[in-house]
Amino acid sequence: MDPLPDPVRDLLRALQLPSDKVAYLEVDRAGVVAGCGGRLAAYGLDDAAPGRIATEVAPFLSGLLPLGDEPFDAAPIQLKSDSWAALHVLPGAEGGVWVVLLDCTDDARARQRVQQRGNERALARATRRERPRGASMSALYAHVVDCLGIAILVRTRDSRFCVETVPHWLESLLDGAQPGIIIDVVERFPFLETFLPDAESIWGDPIPGVETSGIWVEQLSGGVEIPLEAVATRSLSEKLLLLRIPWAEYEEKRELVTRARASKLEHDRLRKEIQKKEILLHCIVHDLATPLTGIKAAFDLLAKKGLPPEAVGLVEIGQRMCADQQRLILSILDTFAAELSSPTSGSLDPTRVADAVVVVRKVVDTFMPTATLRKISLAIAPSCRGGGPLRTAIDDASLERMLLNLTENALRHTPAGGAVILGVEAAGGELRFTVDDDGPGIPEDQVERLFEKFGQGSGRRGAIGLGLYFCRITAERWGGAIGHENRPAGGSRFWFRLPAWRDT
Amino acid sequence: MIQKKICMVGAFAVGKTSLVSRFVTSVFSERYLSTVGVKIDKKVVELDGAEVILVLWDLAGEDEFQAVQASYIRGSSGYLLVVDGTRQSTLDTAATIRERIVEEVGELPFVVVLNKSDLTEEWELGEEAIAKLTARGWTTVRTSAKTGAGVEEAFRLLTRAILAED
């Protein structure tokens, strides 16, 4: 091959291409071939020779010439059945151009193969979309629809529906209807009256969507009930209403709901039974209190009669037993009353709202003689001394009863020389009450049952297990909670928290 | 013939389905089976010489598992608000459902049905509670789907109230 002209050689160098598959034409300003070279035959340019009209030798140059000042690259062109060339046109001398042809057959063929595969896939997709229109696919769809038991209804222009497919159940509901029958769905299925407005919005929406009706139950001629569900959707311009039997969902849901509700009913029944028995217990306890009042009055009168010394002690025992018995009965009745009442802060009389500080002081005053007698230090924690009122969303009587229970408990278990400290603090919209004692604490295995009815351990002296239970249900009923912790230094801490009162 | 849509609403297990069953087919079953979705029945009643087709929508009962869909009330002429007289709490549920219905479709004729009147030993609704309903202008009827007592009357009272609105 002749040495390449400089412009052609520079181009090859710039493109980092070999020179063995290049061909070139030099065309002057008049469009006449001034020179040529390279593998012209490979591109079908066998006739190229100086003096020939360029567009006659290379018809693909028509429209490209004359070229301006800028070089020009054209897309690959197929010049012969088995060869492709990339076309580069470069400015030449005196208004002429260099036309350089570079072989790109391999690249072009690779692109062609990719394109071919893409086209084949697109064609396959298009073919699949076309299939339903074919007779065989219609039969297939009909079979599938039949197997699924779906009824397809197409909305007509007069807002009725043409039944396209009639599964056996629909045939029974529509008295032997055949495909093509026009029906008023609301007349036949009144349930759809509330669904069709929602369906209309789906049918009118340019973006295809689906709306489901929820389940309703129809009755077949033999009295058999079947659940149905409607689905509104759109296919091209067709407004479709699909009816199906959601057996599995229906049965599962009905079974679950029935079982859950039956359990709830049974639970309520048992609760009522327990309540009845508690009312009976309450009546018995209440009746026990009546003669006790008389017995106590008799002892009190006897005590004033100037009895011999040996009788005085016996009367005092009788008086003490009566007092214990009265306290026990009061405790049972309090618990019963708390269980039956279900107060809310909304129903609380603002004049009865407890001031925690006042109630704590009152409880300390109540137990001070007992504590003094037992040589126990009973005090209020420094944190709640001297502060302003701390109002909490509970009535003063209930709060006092809770603190009386816990303080009595603490004093009972604290040895002489020990201390019982009551405290209350406001924090985060709540008030936290504490009653600390110097008793033996509560064994871990007993803590769990501590606040249950009759749940106090056997080692708890003088308790029947209602005081802490009363405190728990009272705290919970007023939106609070109660708990116990053994203090690191020894003894117990009982605490409960209640919502702070908010003036509305 | 005039056709009227009537809905049965209330808490779960108050006896809505049993009331419809007693009214339409005179049948009662002790077995409790939850209603899922809606069950629709029809019955023609004669009232003052006129025949009315009642389309009865028995809606699933209300509880934490299923809520009454107030949208089903659309197009109703009235509804029976069913309460289980042996369960005080079902009265509160009925009141809540009624509020939702009023929000959804406004005021409609309704009758409060105090069902299970045959269970006298377990009856919880006091006269005071019933008097409060009456004081609000609500019509109440004691019924027993089991014995049939008051069932016909409840539907007739509602139908009459509906026709009076027309």
XYZ file of C-alpha atoms in Angstrom:
670
model
C 0.000 0.000 0.000
C 1.260 3.469 -0.855
C 2.375 5.689 1.993
C -0.667 7.340 3.538
C -1.165 11.077 3.166
C -0.494 13.045 6.320
C -4.114 13.879 7.209
C -5.111 10.207 6.955
C -2.130 9.039 8.943
C -2.833 11.678 11.648
C -6.445 10.483 11.923
C -5.421 6.855 12.302
C -2.945 7.836 14.958
C -5.564 9.862 16.810
C -8.001 6.953 16.708
C -5.264 4.456 17.552
C -6.332 2.304 14.615
C -4.152 0.182 12.307
C -3.681 1.291 8.752
C -4.401 -1.972 7.057
C -8.164 -1.459 6.568
C -8.266 2.148 5.569
C -9.320 3.689 2.263
C -9.403 7.363 1.372
C -10.475 9.809 -1.264
C -9.213 13.355 -1.708
C -12.003 15.442 -3.176
C -11.478 18.987 -4.402
C -13.750 21.986 -4.040
C -15.546 21.054 -7.310
C -16.364 17.565 -6.006
C -13.880 15.825 -8.251
C -11.622 13.055 -6.933
C -8.126 14.538 -6.669
C -6.527 11.462 -5.222
C -7.362 8.093 -3.618
C -5.736 5.124 -1.961
C -5.870 2.322 0.575
C -8.138 -0.724 0.307
C -10.728 0.909 -1.933
C -12.016 -2.435 -3.241
C -12.885 -3.550 0.284
C -15.509 -0.758 0.396
C -16.769 -1.159 -3.171
C -14.862 1.868 -4.360
C -13.107 -0.006 -7.152
C -13.904 2.735 -9.692
C -12.344 5.503 -7.706
C -9.645 7.367 -9.629
C -8.439 10.960 -9.910
C -10.676 13.056 -12.177
C -13.913 11.103 -11.383
C -16.899 12.862 -9.899
C -16.782 11.907 -6.227
C -20.560 11.313 -5.743
C -20.583 8.970 -8.730
C -17.762 6.862 -7.292
C -19.127 7.100 -3.726
C -22.895 7.861 -3.794
C -23.009 8.008 0.033
C -21.176 11.367 -0.223
C -24.241 13.013 -1.745
C -25.457 15.700 0.616
C -22.259 15.650 2.658
C -20.240 17.834 0.312
C -19.064 20.476 0.294
C -17.832 20.287 3.892
C -17.375 23.356 6.071
C -14.312 24.061 8.202
C -15.089 21.395 10.794
C -14.351 17.665 10.414
C -17.341 15.393 10.221
C -17.932 11.796 11.386
C -20.855 9.866 9.984
C -22.557 6.794 11.455
C -21.250 3.431 10.188
C -22.537 2.628 6.731
C -22.808 -0.746 5.021
C -20.987 -0.385 1.728
C -20.965 -4.064 0.777
C -22.933 -7.037 2.105
C -20.057 -8.121 4.298
C -18.381 -4.864 5.256
C -19.191 -1.773 7.265
C -17.218 1.439 7.333
C -17.020 4.359 9.684
C -16.908 7.537 7.601
C -14.673 10.469 8.554
C -14.581 13.652 6.414
C -11.694 16.054 7.096
C -11.007 19.511 5.645
C -8.345 19.413 2.906
C -6.352 21.983 0.977
C -8.024 24.831 -0.930
C -11.581 23.976 0.093
C -11.226 20.333 -0.678
C -11.847 17.384 1.734
C -10.394 14.062 2.702
C -12.907 11.233 2.888
C -11.523 8.434 5.072
C -13.199 5.034 5.381
C -12.331 2.791 8.331
C -13.474 -0.774 8.720
C -15.971 -1.323 11.583
C -17.539 -4.545 10.401
C -16.977 -6.429 13.688
C -18.495 -3.674 15.845
C -21.438 -3.258 13.502
C -22.156 -6.977 13.497
C -22.042 -7.105 17.317
C -24.473 -4.203 17.529
C -26.650 -5.907 14.963
C -26.817 -9.100 17.057
C -27.783 -7.135 20.217
C -30.428 -5.274 18.289
C -31.734 -8.532 16.865
C -32.136 -10.079 20.323
C -33.909 -6.951 21.596
C -36.250 -7.023 18.640
C -37.001 -10.686 19.184
C -37.872 -10.097 22.844
C -40.075 -7.132 21.985
C -41.771 -9.214 19.351
C -42.345 -12.045 21.817
C -43.904 -9.626 24.308
C -46.085 -8.151 21.639
C -47.118 -11.627 20.568
C -48.043 -12.572 24.120
C -50.206 -9.470 24.414
C -51.888 -10.330 21.190
C -52.662 -13.894 22.200
C -55.911 -13.392 24.179
C -57.490 -12.192 21.012
C -56.809 -15.555 19.462
C -59.392 -18.287 19.666
C -57.139 -20.757 21.540
C -56.237 -18.264 24.269
C -59.911 -17.315 24.752
C -60.616 -20.959 25.443
C -57.685 -21.076 27.875
C -58.871 -17.976 29.722
C -62.406 -19.312 29.882
C -61.069 -22.522 31.407
C -58.984 -20.659 33.986
C -61.846 -18.332 34.900
C -64.116 -21.354 35.244
C -61.626 -23.126 37.503
C -61.334 -20.041 39.703
C -65.105 -19.668 39.793
C -64.917 -15.988 38.919
C -67.886 -14.250 37.370
C -66.905 -11.455 34.986
C -69.451 -8.715 34.509
C -68.892 -5.875 32.035
C -70.634 -2.593 32.628
C -72.941 -1.556 29.805
C -73.636 1.975 28.629
C -76.940 2.045 30.514
C -75.111 1.230 33.757
C -76.296 -2.352 33.850
C -73.949 -5.311 33.541
C -73.402 -7.971 30.918
C -72.474 -11.280 32.532
C -69.565 -12.591 30.448
C -68.823 -15.734 32.442
C -71.322 -17.681 34.527
C -69.736 -20.010 37.082
C -72.044 -22.682 38.498
C -72.739 -20.735 41.692
C -73.817 -17.676 39.749
C -75.997 -19.856 37.564
C -77.737 -20.956 40.749
C -78.066 -17.413 42.068
C -79.337 -16.082 38.737
C -81.761 -18.946 38.087
C -79.894 -20.610 35.235
C -78.575 -17.462 33.561
C -76.319 -17.903 30.532
C -73.340 -15.811 29.401
C -74.408 -12.602 27.722
C -77.370 -11.938 30.000
C -77.785 -8.308 31.059
C -78.588 -7.752 34.731
C -79.173 -4.970 37.205
C -76.591 -5.969 39.816
C -78.024 -3.819 42.584
C -81.424 -5.396 42.176
C -79.917 -8.874 42.337
C -77.156 -8.087 44.821
C -78.381 -5.193 46.980
C -75.058 -5.188 48.802
C -73.390 -3.719 45.721
C -75.440 -0.572 46.100
C -72.885 0.802 48.554
C -69.930 -0.514 46.558
C -70.747 0.805 43.086
C -69.986 4.458 43.927
C -66.473 3.348 44.961
C -66.222 1.199 41.835
C -67.187 4.172 39.665
C -64.185 6.101 40.912
C -61.913 3.217 39.881
C -63.550 2.937 36.467
C -63.220 6.680 35.943
C -59.585 6.843 37.004
C -57.140 7.062 34.074
C -54.647 4.991 36.069
C -55.862 1.386 36.205
C -56.650 0.311 39.757
C -58.572 -2.225 41.786
C -61.253 -1.739 44.452
C -62.564 -4.567 46.619
C -66.008 -4.568 48.199
C -65.567 -6.589 51.350
C -67.465 -9.776 51.998
C -71.194 -10.285 51.910
C -73.244 -13.454 52.126
C -75.787 -14.745 49.626
C -78.044 -17.750 49.861
C -78.279 -20.392 47.164
C -81.643 -21.967 46.372
C -81.088 -24.893 48.762
C -80.478 -22.486 51.651
C -76.712 -22.880 51.424
C -74.919 -19.658 52.240
C -71.970 -18.516 50.182
C -69.687 -15.555 50.811
C -69.095 -13.240 47.883
C -66.698 -10.433 47.166
C -66.723 -7.959 44.288
C -63.662 -6.487 42.631
C -63.926 -3.449 40.382
C -61.236 -2.927 37.789
C -60.774 -1.711 34.238
C -59.351 -3.328 31.121
C -58.749 -0.816 28.320
C -62.171 0.765 27.945
C -64.095 -2.057 29.639
C -65.413 -1.449 33.152
C -65.233 -4.806 34.845
C -66.917 -6.143 37.947
C -65.520 -9.476 39.060
C -67.429 -11.588 41.548
C -65.699 -14.336 43.458
C -66.251 -16.627 46.435
C -63.575 -15.951 49.074
C -64.185 -19.242 50.867
C -60.823 -19.621 52.549
C -60.639 -16.058 53.914
C -64.274 -16.179 54.983
C -64.048 -19.485 56.823
C -60.788 -18.589 58.489
C -61.985 -15.197 59.604
C -65.323 -16.520 60.820
C -63.717 -19.306 62.783
C -61.159 -16.997 64.375
C -63.649 -14.286 65.231
C -66.221 -16.766 66.546
C -63.646 -18.460 68.734
C -62.264 -15.189 70.061
C -65.724 -13.848 70.805
C -66.851 -17.079 72.436
C -63.804 -16.868 74.708
C -64.624 -13.291 75.558
C -68.229 -14.190 76.351
C -67.065 -17.053 78.566
C -64.607 -14.760 80.307
C -67.383 -12.249 80.965
C -69.630 -15.019 82.256
C -66.988 -16.230 84.690
C -66.279 -12.699 85.824
C -69.946 -12.234 86.596
C -70.021 -15.497 88.528
C -67.067 -14.400 90.618
C -68.687 -11.051 91.190
C -71.870 -12.713 92.398
C -69.896 -14.762 94.896
C -68.044 -11.698 96.064
C -71.304 -9.914 96.620
C -72.445 -12.845 98.728
C -69.189 -12.671 100.695
C -69.694 -8.967 101.134
C -73.167 -9.526 102.540
C -71.857 -12.103 104.999
C -69.038 -9.835 106.138
C -71.410 -6.922 106.449
C -73.764 -9.020 108.570
C -70.875 -10.043 110.822
C -70.191 -6.400 111.555
C -73.636 -5.685 112.984
C -73.471 -7.905 116.103
C -69.835 -6.901 116.549
C -70.921 -3.325 117.181
C -73.178 -4.570 119.952
C -70.447 -6.755 121.470
C -68.013 -3.852 121.457
C -70.562 -1.540 123.107
C -71.159 -4.188 125.789
C -67.412 -4.426 126.521
C -67.148 -0.634 126.685
C -70.017 -0.470 129.149
C -68.522 -3.261 131.228
C -65.223 -1.396 131.359
C -66.989 1.509 133.071
C -68.636 -0.684 135.731
C -65.791 -0.809 138.228
C -64.885 -4.427 137.604
C -62.524 -6.475 139.768
C -58.891 -6.333 138.540
C -58.913 -9.859 137.065
C -61.995 -8.958 134.980
C -60.529 -5.681 133.709
C -57.847 -7.538 131.747
C -60.402 -9.839 130.184
C -62.585 -6.916 129.128
C -59.571 -5.201 127.596
C -58.805 -8.351 125.595
C -62.417 -8.397 124.436
C -62.216 -4.720 123.428
C -58.984 -5.300 121.550
C -60.358 -8.340 119.717
C -63.420 -6.333 118.736
C -61.223 -3.527 117.367
C -59.127 -6.015 115.370
C -62.249 -7.664 114.048
C -63.736 -4.308 113.045
C -60.533 -3.344 111.231
C -60.572 -6.634 109.377
C -64.178 -6.186 108.306
C -63.502 -2.607 107.255
C -60.561 -3.794 105.167
C -62.692 -6.392 103.390
C -65.484 -3.903 102.749
C -63.017 -1.282 101.451
C -61.523 -3.776 99.047
C -64.922 -4.810 97.854
C -65.973 -1.201 97.288
C -62.775 -0.455 95.350
C -63.292 -3.478 93.123
C -66.809 -2.456 92.228
C -66.172 1.195 91.596
C -64.508 2.372 88.408
C -63.677 6.013 88.966
C -62.191 8.357 86.416
C -60.410 11.611 86.959
C -63.116 13.224 84.832
C -65.731 12.255 87.389
C -63.685 13.459 90.368
C -65.222 16.245 92.400
C -62.556 19.022 92.416
C -63.348 19.730 96.083
C -62.393 16.113 96.912
C -59.091 16.163 95.035
C -56.417 15.005 97.416
C -53.545 17.244 98.455
C -50.840 14.634 98.864
C -48.873 16.599 101.469
C -51.927 17.120 103.672
C -52.895 13.445 103.453
C -49.360 12.252 104.228
C -49.248 14.498 107.326
C -52.668 13.266 108.429
C -51.598 9.625 108.145
C -48.414 10.305 110.121
C -50.469 12.028 112.830
C -52.862 9.072 112.947
C -50.128 6.536 113.536
C -47.860 8.657 115.700
C -49.208 7.285 119.058
C -48.794 3.688 117.843
C -45.280 4.391 116.552
C -44.319 6.089 119.823
C -45.665 3.154 121.822
C -43.592 0.739 119.742
C -40.526 2.994 119.891
C -40.468 3.428 116.123
C -39.500 6.706 114.505
C -42.341 7.739 112.162
C -41.517 10.715 109.963
C -42.080 12.516 106.693
C -39.204 12.549 104.209
C -37.388 15.913 104.067
C -38.208 16.245 100.360
C -41.897 16.880 101.035
C -41.619 19.028 104.133
C -42.617 22.623 103.781
C -43.414 22.560 100.069
C -46.614 23.776 98.457
C -49.647 21.578 97.848
C -49.219 18.539 95.594
C -52.628 17.721 94.197
C -53.205 14.311 92.733
C -56.048 12.916 90.655
C -57.634 10.751 93.330
C -60.129 11.483 96.073
C -58.597 12.237 99.470
C -60.343 9.297 101.184
C -58.895 6.702 98.768
C -55.406 8.169 99.008
C -55.595 8.229 102.793
C -56.771 4.605 102.852
C -53.832 3.535 100.673
C -51.298 5.336 102.854
C -52.933 4.020 106.044
C -52.606 0.469 104.711
C -48.981 0.836 103.705
C -47.988 2.688 106.895
C -49.758 0.178 109.133
C -47.935 -2.569 107.247
C -44.588 -0.811 107.675
C -45.087 -0.251 111.412
C -46.111 -3.881 111.877
C -42.859 -5.150 110.406
C -40.443 -2.566 111.794
C -38.712 -3.537 115.053
C -38.388 -1.155 118.003
C -35.716 1.422 117.322
C -36.354 1.332 113.577
C -37.904 4.016 111.389
C -40.804 4.372 108.982
C -40.537 7.250 106.512
C -43.333 8.520 104.262
C -42.459 10.555 101.197
C -44.044 12.103 98.134
C -42.463 13.765 95.118
C -43.774 15.237 91.892
C -42.144 14.080 88.667
C -43.238 14.094 85.043
C -46.930 14.755 85.564
C -47.147 12.189 88.342
C -46.761 11.998 92.093
C -44.640 9.215 93.555
C -45.410 8.131 97.106
C -43.010 6.035 99.174
C -43.276 4.241 102.514
C -39.920 2.950 103.781
C -39.559 0.633 106.726
C -36.748 -1.081 108.629
C -38.401 -4.490 108.558
C -36.873 -7.709 107.216
C -37.812 -6.930 103.598
C -39.734 -9.264 101.298
C -38.219 -12.513 100.013
C -37.883 -12.397 96.224
C -40.144 -15.397 95.705
C -42.993 -13.605 97.472
C -42.763 -10.263 95.700
C -44.699 -11.435 92.658
C -47.828 -12.333 94.629
C -47.523 -9.459 97.075
C -50.280 -7.332 95.551
C -52.654 -10.166 94.727
C -55.759 -10.857 96.746
C -54.770 -12.826 99.870
C -51.315 -12.792 98.362
C -49.135 -11.794 101.335
C -46.659 -14.300 102.554
C -47.366 -16.502 105.515
C -44.658 -14.700 107.398
C -46.486 -11.373 107.275
C -47.745 -10.910 110.753
C -51.354 -9.909 111.376
C -52.321 -9.555 107.731
C -55.008 -11.320 105.763
C -53.686 -10.164 102.385
C -56.236 -7.542 101.402
C -54.447 -4.301 102.276
C -51.861 -4.397 99.514
C -54.434 -5.763 97.076
C -56.673 -2.812 97.926
C -53.744 -0.447 97.299
C -52.988 -2.021 93.932
C -56.526 -1.936 92.547
C -56.997 1.598 93.860
C -53.773 2.833 92.254
C -54.590 1.130 88.956
C -58.157 2.348 88.898
C -56.915 5.916 89.225
C -54.399 5.467 86.405
C -51.356 4.725 88.549
C -49.236 1.768 89.596
C -47.747 0.258 92.712
C -44.593 -1.670 93.486
C -42.128 -2.878 96.076
C -38.387 -2.914 96.298
C -36.054 -4.122 99.013
C -33.888 -1.216 100.151
C -30.129 -1.668 99.800
C -29.682 -0.665 103.441
C -32.306 -3.192 104.549
C -36.051 -3.015 104.923
C -38.736 -2.476 102.339
C -39.839 0.388 100.193
C -43.426 0.345 98.998
C -44.164 2.938 96.351
C -47.080 3.953 94.244
C -47.563 6.633 91.669
C -50.680 8.526 90.648
C -51.338 11.151 88.004
C -51.009 14.738 89.165
C -54.267 16.688 89.157
C -54.735 19.085 86.273
C -57.306 21.835 86.483
C -59.412 21.798 83.302
C -94.229 -2.211 46.053
C -92.213 0.025 48.334
C -88.769 -1.298 49.215
C -86.844 -0.148 52.292
C -83.324 -0.948 53.379
C -82.955 -1.600 57.089
C -79.639 -2.265 58.858
C -79.087 -4.383 61.947
C -76.285 -2.901 64.028
C -74.870 -3.478 67.487
C -72.084 -5.087 69.468
C -71.070 -8.667 68.762
C -73.270 -11.532 69.967
C -76.251 -9.336 70.804
C -78.473 -11.427 68.533
C -78.760 -9.431 65.296
C -78.621 -12.474 63.033
C -80.996 -14.368 65.321
C -83.498 -11.509 65.208
C -83.442 -11.483 61.407
C -83.697 -15.244 61.320
C -86.658 -15.206 63.717
C -88.345 -12.409 61.773
C -87.792 -13.846 58.280
C -87.931 -17.610 58.783
C -89.220 -18.013 62.369
C -86.141 -20.038 63.178
C -83.863 -19.692 66.203
C -80.556 -21.419 66.857
C -78.698 -21.439 70.170
C -75.402 -21.836 68.331
C -73.376 -18.679 68.100
C -71.733 -18.093 64.742
C -70.118 -14.739 64.020
C -71.333 -12.818 61.019
C -68.511 -11.850 58.693
C -69.239 -8.939 56.379
C -72.895 -8.456 55.567
C -75.808 -10.843 55.192
C -78.859 -9.637 53.352
C -82.421 -10.967 53.654
C -85.778 -9.764 52.471
C -89.209 -9.877 53.984
C -92.486 -8.438 52.854
C -94.517 -6.882 55.650
C -98.013 -5.536 55.486
C -98.608 -2.343 57.343
C -101.869 -0.440 57.325
C -102.962 -2.197 54.164
C -99.709 -1.418 52.298
C -97.036 -3.975 51.501
C -93.417 -3.051 52.088
C -90.371 -5.083 51.099
C -87.838 -4.853 53.878
C -84.285 -5.484 52.710
C -82.519 -6.443 55.913
C -78.780 -5.813 56.107
C -77.325 -7.827 58.938
C -73.962 -6.196 59.608
C -71.085 -7.902 61.427
C -71.083 -7.044 65.121
C -68.757 -4.496 66.597
C -65.790 -5.377 68.789
C -62.018 -5.157 68.731
C -61.889 -7.713 65.902
C -64.390 -6.056 63.563
C -65.833 -2.558 63.420
C -69.232 -1.750 61.986
C -68.659 -0.013 58.678
C -70.909 2.993 58.860
C -70.642 3.332 55.068
C -72.907 0.290 54.779
C -75.672 2.447 56.228
C -75.684 4.564 53.067
C -79.049 4.236 51.362
C -80.735 2.897 54.501
C -84.162 4.067 55.512
C -83.576 3.138 59.140
C -81.850 0.737 61.483
C -82.323 -1.463 64.502
C -79.784 -0.702 67.221
C -79.498 -4.036 68.987
C -78.449 -4.322 72.639
C -77.948 -7.487 74.675
C -79.942 -6.885 77.856
C -77.693 -9.306 79.721
C -74.564 -7.298 78.890
C -74.655 -3.700 80.041
C -71.564 -2.861 77.970
C -73.418 -3.501 74.714
C -75.526 -0.415 75.430
C -72.383 1.743 75.342
C -71.293 0.087 72.104
C -74.721 0.786 70.608
C -74.460 4.453 71.556
C -71.023 4.674 69.909
C -72.260 3.025 66.732
C -75.212 5.402 66.597
C -72.878 8.384 66.814
C -70.889 7.053 63.874
C -74.027 6.499 61.847
C -75.199 10.047 62.498
C -71.779 11.298 61.406
C -71.892 9.223 58.227
C -75.478 9.654 57.038
C -77.220 11.969 59.498
C -80.358 11.221 61.479
C -82.428 8.208 60.424
C -85.347 6.456 62.082
C -84.124 3.745 64.454
C -85.396 1.515 67.216
C -83.348 0.297 70.173
C -83.887 -3.434 70.534
C -83.192 -4.809 74.010
C -82.721 -8.429 73.102
C -82.513 -11.658 75.138
C -85.436 -10.696 77.354
C -85.999 -14.386 78.064
C -82.800 -14.436 80.155
C -84.408 -12.734 83.120
C -81.902 -14.104 85.659
C -78.999 -12.548 83.802
C -80.710 -9.307 82.797
C -78.450 -6.351 83.541
C -80.203 -3.348 82.078
C -81.900 -1.470 84.873
C -85.147 0.426 84.480
C -83.207 3.608 85.048
C -80.942 2.996 82.058
C -83.918 2.203 79.848
C -85.758 5.277 81.111
C -82.754 7.375 80.105
C -83.011 6.057 76.549
C -86.712 6.825 76.457
C -86.041 10.293 77.839
C -83.763 10.919 74.841
C -86.703 10.175 72.602
C -85.387 6.739 71.600
C -87.935 4.019 71.003
C -87.056 0.829 72.862
C -88.492 -2.653 72.505
C -87.674 -5.717 74.584
C -87.268 -8.741 72.399
C -86.311 -12.366 72.547
C -85.131 -13.918 69.323
C -85.410 -17.217 71.168
C -89.108 -16.978 72.017
C -90.012 -14.472 69.320
C -91.367 -12.002 71.876
C -91.282 -8.431 70.601
C -89.431 -9.273 67.383
C -92.283 -8.566 64.978
C -93.124 -5.438 66.971
C -89.582 -4.089 66.682
C -89.515 -4.398 62.907
C -93.024 -3.014 62.592
C -92.255 -0.026 64.806
C -89.247 0.785 62.665
C -91.165 0.322 59.416
C -93.884 2.616 60.671
C -91.316 5.241 61.670
C -89.695 4.978 58.234
C -92.966 5.334 56.386
C -93.871 8.307 58.549
C -90.699 10.013 57.291
C -91.732 9.591 53.630
